Coordinates of C-alpha atoms in Angstrom, one line a residue:
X1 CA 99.0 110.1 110.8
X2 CA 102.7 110.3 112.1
X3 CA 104.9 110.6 109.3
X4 CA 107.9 107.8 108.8
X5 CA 111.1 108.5 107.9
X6 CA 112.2 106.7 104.3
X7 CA 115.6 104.9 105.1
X8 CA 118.3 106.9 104.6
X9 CA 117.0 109.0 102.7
X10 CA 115.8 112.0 105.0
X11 CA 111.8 112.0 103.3
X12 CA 109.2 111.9 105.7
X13 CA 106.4 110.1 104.8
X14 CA 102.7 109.2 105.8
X15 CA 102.7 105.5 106.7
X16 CA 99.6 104.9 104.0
X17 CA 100.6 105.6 100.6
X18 CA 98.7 106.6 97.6
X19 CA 98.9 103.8 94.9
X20 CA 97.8 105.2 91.6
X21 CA 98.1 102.6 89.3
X22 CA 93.9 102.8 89.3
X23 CA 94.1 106.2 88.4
X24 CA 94.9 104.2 84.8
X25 CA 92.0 103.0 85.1
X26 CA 93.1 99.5 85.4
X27 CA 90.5 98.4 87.5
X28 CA 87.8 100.8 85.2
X29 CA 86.9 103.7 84.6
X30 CA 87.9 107.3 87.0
X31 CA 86.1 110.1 85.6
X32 CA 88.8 112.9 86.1
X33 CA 86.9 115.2 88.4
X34 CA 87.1 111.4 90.7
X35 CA 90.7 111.8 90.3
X36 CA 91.0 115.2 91.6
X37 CA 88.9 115.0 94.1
X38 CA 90.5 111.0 95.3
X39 CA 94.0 113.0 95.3
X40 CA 93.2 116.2 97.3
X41 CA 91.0 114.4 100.0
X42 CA 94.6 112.2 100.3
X43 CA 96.1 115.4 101.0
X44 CA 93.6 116.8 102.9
X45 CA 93.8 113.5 105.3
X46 CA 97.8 113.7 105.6
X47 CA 98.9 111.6 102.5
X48 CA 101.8 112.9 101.2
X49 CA 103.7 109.7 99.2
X50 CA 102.1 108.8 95.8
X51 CA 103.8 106.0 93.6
X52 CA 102.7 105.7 90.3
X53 CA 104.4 104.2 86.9
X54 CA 104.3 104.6 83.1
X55 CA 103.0 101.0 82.8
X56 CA 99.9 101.4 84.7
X57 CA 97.4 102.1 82.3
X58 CA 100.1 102.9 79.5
X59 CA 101.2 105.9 81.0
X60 CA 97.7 107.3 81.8
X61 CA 98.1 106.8 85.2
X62 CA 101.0 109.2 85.1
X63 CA 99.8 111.9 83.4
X64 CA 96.1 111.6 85.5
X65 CA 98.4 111.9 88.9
X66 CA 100.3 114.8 87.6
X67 CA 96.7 117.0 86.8
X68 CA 95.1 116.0 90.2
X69 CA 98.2 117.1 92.1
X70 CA 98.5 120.3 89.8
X71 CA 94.6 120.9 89.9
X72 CA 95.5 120.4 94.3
X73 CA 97.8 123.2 94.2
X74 CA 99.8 122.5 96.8
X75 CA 103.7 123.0 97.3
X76 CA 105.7 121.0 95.5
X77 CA 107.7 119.8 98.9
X78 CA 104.8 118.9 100.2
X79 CA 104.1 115.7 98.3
X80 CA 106.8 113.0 97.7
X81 CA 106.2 111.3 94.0
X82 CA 107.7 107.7 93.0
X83 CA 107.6 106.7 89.9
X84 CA 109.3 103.7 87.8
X85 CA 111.3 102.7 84.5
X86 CA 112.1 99.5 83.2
X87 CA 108.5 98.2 82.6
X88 CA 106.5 99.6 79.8
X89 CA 102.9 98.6 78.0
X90 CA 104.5 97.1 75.2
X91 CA 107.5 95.1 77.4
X92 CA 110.3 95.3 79.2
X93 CA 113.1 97.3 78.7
X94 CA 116.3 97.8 81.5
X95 CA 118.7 99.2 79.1
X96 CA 120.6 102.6 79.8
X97 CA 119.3 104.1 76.6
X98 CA 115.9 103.2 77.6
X99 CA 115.7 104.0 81.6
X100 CA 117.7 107.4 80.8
X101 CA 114.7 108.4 78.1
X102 CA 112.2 107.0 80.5
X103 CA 112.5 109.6 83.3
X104 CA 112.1 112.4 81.0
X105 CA 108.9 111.1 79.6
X106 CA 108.0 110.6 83.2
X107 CA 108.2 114.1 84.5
X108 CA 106.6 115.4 81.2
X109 CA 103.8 113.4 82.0
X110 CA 103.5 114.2 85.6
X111 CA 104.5 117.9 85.1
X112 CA 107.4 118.0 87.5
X113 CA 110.8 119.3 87.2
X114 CA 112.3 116.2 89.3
X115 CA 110.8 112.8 90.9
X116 CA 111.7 111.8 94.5
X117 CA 112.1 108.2 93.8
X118 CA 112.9 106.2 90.5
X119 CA 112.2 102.4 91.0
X120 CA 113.3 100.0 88.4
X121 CA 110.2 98.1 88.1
X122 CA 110.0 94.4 88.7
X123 CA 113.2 93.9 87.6
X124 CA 113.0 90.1 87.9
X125 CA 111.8 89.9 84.3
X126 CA 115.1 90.8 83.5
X127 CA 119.1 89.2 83.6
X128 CA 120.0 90.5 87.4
X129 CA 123.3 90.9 86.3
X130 CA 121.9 93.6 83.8
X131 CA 120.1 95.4 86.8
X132 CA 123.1 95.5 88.3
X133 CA 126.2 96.5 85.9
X134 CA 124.0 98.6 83.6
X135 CA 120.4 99.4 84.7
X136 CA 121.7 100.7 88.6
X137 CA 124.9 102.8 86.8
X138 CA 122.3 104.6 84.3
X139 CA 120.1 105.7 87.5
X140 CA 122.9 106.8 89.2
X141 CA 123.8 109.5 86.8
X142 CA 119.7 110.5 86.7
X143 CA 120.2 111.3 90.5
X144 CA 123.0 112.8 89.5
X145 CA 121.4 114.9 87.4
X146 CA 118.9 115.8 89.8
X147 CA 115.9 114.6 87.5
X148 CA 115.3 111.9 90.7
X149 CA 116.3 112.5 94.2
X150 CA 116.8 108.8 95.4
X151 CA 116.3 105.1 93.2
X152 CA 115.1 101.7 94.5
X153 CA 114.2 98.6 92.6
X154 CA 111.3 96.5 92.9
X155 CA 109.4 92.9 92.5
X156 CA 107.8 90.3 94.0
X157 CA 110.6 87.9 94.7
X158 CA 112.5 88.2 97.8
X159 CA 115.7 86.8 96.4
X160 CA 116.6 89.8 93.6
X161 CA 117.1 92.0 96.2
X162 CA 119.8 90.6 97.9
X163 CA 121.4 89.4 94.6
X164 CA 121.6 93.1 93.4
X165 CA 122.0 94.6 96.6
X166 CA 125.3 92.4 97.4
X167 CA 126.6 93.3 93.9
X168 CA 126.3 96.9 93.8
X169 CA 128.4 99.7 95.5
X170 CA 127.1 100.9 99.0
X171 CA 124.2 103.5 98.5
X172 CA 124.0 102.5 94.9
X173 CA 120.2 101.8 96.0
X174 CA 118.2 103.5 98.2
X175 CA 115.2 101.8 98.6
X176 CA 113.3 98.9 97.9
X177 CA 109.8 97.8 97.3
X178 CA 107.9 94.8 97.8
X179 CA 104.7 93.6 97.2
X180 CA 102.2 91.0 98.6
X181 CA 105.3 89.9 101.8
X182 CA 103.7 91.3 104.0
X183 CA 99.9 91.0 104.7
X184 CA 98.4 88.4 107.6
X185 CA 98.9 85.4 104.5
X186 CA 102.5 86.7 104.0
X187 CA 105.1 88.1 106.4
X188 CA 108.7 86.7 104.7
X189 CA 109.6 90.4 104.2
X190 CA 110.0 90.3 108.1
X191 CA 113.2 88.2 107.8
X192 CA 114.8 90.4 104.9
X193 CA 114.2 93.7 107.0
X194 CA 117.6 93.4 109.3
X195 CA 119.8 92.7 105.9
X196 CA 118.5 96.0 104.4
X197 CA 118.6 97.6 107.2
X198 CA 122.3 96.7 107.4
X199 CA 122.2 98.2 103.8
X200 CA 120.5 101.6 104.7
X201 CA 117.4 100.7 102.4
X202 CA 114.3 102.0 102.8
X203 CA 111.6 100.0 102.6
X204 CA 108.2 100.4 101.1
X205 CA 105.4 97.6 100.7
X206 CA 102.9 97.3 99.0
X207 CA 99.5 95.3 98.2
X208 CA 98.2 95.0 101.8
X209 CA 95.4 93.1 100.5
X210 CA 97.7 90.9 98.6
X211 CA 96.0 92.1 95.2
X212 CA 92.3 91.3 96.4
X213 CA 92.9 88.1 98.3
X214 CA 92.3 89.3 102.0
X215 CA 89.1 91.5 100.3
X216 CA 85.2 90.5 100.6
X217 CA 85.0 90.1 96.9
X218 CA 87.8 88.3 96.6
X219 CA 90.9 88.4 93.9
X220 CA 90.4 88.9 90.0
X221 CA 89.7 86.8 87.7
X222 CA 93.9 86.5 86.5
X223 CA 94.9 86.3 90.2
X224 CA 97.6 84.5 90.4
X225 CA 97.9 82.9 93.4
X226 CA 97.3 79.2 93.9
X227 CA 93.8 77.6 94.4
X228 CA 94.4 76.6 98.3
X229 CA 95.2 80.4 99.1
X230 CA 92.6 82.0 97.3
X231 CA 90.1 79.4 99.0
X232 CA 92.3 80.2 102.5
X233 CA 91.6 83.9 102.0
X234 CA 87.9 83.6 101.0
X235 CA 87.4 81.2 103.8
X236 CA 88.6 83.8 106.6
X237 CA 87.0 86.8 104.7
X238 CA 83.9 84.8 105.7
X239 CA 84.7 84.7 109.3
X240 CA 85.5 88.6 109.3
X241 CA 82.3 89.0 107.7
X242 CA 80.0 86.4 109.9
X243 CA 81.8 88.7 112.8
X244 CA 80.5 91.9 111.7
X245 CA 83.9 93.0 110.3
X246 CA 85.8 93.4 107.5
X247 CA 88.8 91.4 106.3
X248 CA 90.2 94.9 104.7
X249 CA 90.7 96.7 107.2
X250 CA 91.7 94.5 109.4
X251 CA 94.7 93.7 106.9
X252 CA 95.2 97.4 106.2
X253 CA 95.7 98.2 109.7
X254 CA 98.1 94.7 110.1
X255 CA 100.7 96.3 107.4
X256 CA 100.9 99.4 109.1
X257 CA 101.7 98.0 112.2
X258 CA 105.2 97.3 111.5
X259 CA 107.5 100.5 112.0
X260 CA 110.5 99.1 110.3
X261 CA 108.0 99.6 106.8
X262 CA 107.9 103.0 106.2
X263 CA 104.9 102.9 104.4
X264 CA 102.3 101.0 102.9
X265 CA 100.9 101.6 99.4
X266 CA 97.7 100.7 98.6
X267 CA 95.7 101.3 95.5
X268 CA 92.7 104.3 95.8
X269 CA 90.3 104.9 93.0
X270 CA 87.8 107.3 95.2
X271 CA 87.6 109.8 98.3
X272 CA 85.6 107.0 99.9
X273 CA 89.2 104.7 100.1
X274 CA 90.8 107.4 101.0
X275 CA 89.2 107.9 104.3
X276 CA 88.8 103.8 104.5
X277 CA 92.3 103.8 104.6
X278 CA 93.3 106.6 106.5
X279 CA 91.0 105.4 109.4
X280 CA 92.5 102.3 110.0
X281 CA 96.1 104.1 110.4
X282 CA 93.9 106.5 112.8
X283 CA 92.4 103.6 115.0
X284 CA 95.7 101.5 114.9
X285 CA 97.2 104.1 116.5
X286 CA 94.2 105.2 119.0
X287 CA 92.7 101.8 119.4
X288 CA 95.0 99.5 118.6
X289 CA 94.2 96.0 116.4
X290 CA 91.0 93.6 116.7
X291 CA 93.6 90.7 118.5
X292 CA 91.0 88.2 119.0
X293 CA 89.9 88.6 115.4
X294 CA 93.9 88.9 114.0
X295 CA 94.4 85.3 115.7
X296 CA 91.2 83.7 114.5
X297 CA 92.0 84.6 110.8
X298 CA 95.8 84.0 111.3
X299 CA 94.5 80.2 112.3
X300 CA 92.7 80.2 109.3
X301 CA 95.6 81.0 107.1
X302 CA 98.2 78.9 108.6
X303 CA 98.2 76.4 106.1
X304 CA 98.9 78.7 103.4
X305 CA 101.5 81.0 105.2
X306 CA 104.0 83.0 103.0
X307 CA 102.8 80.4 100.1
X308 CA 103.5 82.9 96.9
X309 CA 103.5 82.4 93.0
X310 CA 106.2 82.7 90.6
X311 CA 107.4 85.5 88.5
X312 CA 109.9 86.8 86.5
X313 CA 112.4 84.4 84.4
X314 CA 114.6 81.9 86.0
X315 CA 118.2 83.2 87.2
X316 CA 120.9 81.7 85.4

């Protein structure tokens, strides 16, 4: 995989990222020898950007990602590490106090003397304005500090990134990452990519499969989607299937295919989606995309395009 540079910010990374939020076991149990051997076939295979957070699992996921990359032994400047404050097990908390505390815990947990990135995470649970005068100034001093080396802030709706990003200083934020805008149901992220650009964000997506919708199993139970998409998304995982394909990778390799997103994280629980993964950033780039497939399955899906779900509290 050719490696993608991260906005501004001068870090190279591989255009499939590692999420590690199942490393919390959120989606059941990893044995830990898993783990290790899930994280150093990602760096075996050219993966160097792993994003984890102390929600996921309630900090497990953290401290899991920290052992496999210490039991990988590699260089530390050979793996880029996000992580996130802000959103915690038992709620939400954006305060300066909080976020300030938060990194430390974070590196504890993961073993590291610094983070690359530190998102505020899904900050549309909270007042924007409180992102923005206090939340954005607190992670501006951890940089400072040197504890993270860049800071982004992420969620699912598109509109609290331009309401922070036009009320901060230039370069306040570095990066920014979205989730479930950008899959073969849902390309709005598209139309925000020239305003952060204009910004000198980075931007990282995330959910490719648009949290099990575009899967053969389909979404979870608390999926939160509305009933015409999930019964879109099921309806052209059929097709893929009746075709002899799969609607996963054909999604996988759709996200990737956009240069403008430095890279795409998806969640990985074993070596096995690991080198699922990787191989559809290896044929996308030898191969190219199944095009007669992509426009039979973007038919399917028209009548549900870049329909999404709410979250977060209403903006005053």
């Amino acid at each position: 995989m050719e490696l993608r540079t991260l906005g501004g910010t001068g870090l190279r990374v591989s255009p499939v990222g590692f999420g590690a939020s199942p490393l919390g076991n959120v989606f059941g149990d990893v044995p830990r020898d898993v783990a290790r051997a899930t994280v150093r076939r990602a760096l075996d295979l050219g993966i160097n950007f792993f994003d984890t957070s102390p929600y996921y699992g309630g900090t497990v996921s953290e401290s899991v990602l920290g052992d496999c990359l210490r039991f990988a032994g590699v260089p530390r400047d050979s793996f880029v590490v996000a992580t996130k404050c802000g959103r915690y097990k038992e709620g939400f908390d954006f305060s300066a106090a909080r976020v300030t505390r938060s990194v430390d815990e974070s590196l504890a947990r993961l073993g590291l003397d610094y983070v690359d990135i530190l998102h505020c995470h899904d900050i549309e649970f909270t007042n924007l304005d409180q992102i923005v005068n206090e939340t954005i100034p607190a992670l501006q001093k951890i940089k400072e500090s040197g504890k993270a080396r860049f800071i982004g802030i992420t969620g699912l709706p598109l509109s609290i990134f331009t309401y922070v990003l036009d009320r901060v200083p230039p370069c306040s934020v570095d990066l920014v990452l979205s989730y479930c805008h950008y899959g073969i149901n849902d390309t709005a992220l598209v139309d925000l990519l020239p305003y952060l650009k204009s910004k000198g964000v980075g931007v990282i997506t995330a959910s490719p499969l648009a949290m099990g919708l575009l899967t053969d199993n389909g979404p979870p139970e608390w999926h939160p989607a509305p009933e015409e998409l999930k019964l879109a998304c099921r309806t052209a995982a059929d097709h893929c299937r009746k075709k002899g394909k799969h609607i996963t990778k054909l999604a996988m390799k759709y996200s990737l295919m956009n240069n403008e997103i430095s890279t795409v994280l998806v969640g990985m629980n074993s070596p096995e989606q690991v080198e699922e993964n990787v191989a559809a950033a290896v044929e996308l780039s030898t191969s190219g995309i199944d095009e007669e497939l992509l426009h039979e399955v973007e038919a399917i899906l028209e009548p549900v395009k870049n329909l999404t779900w709410p979250s977060g509290i209403q903006q005053a």
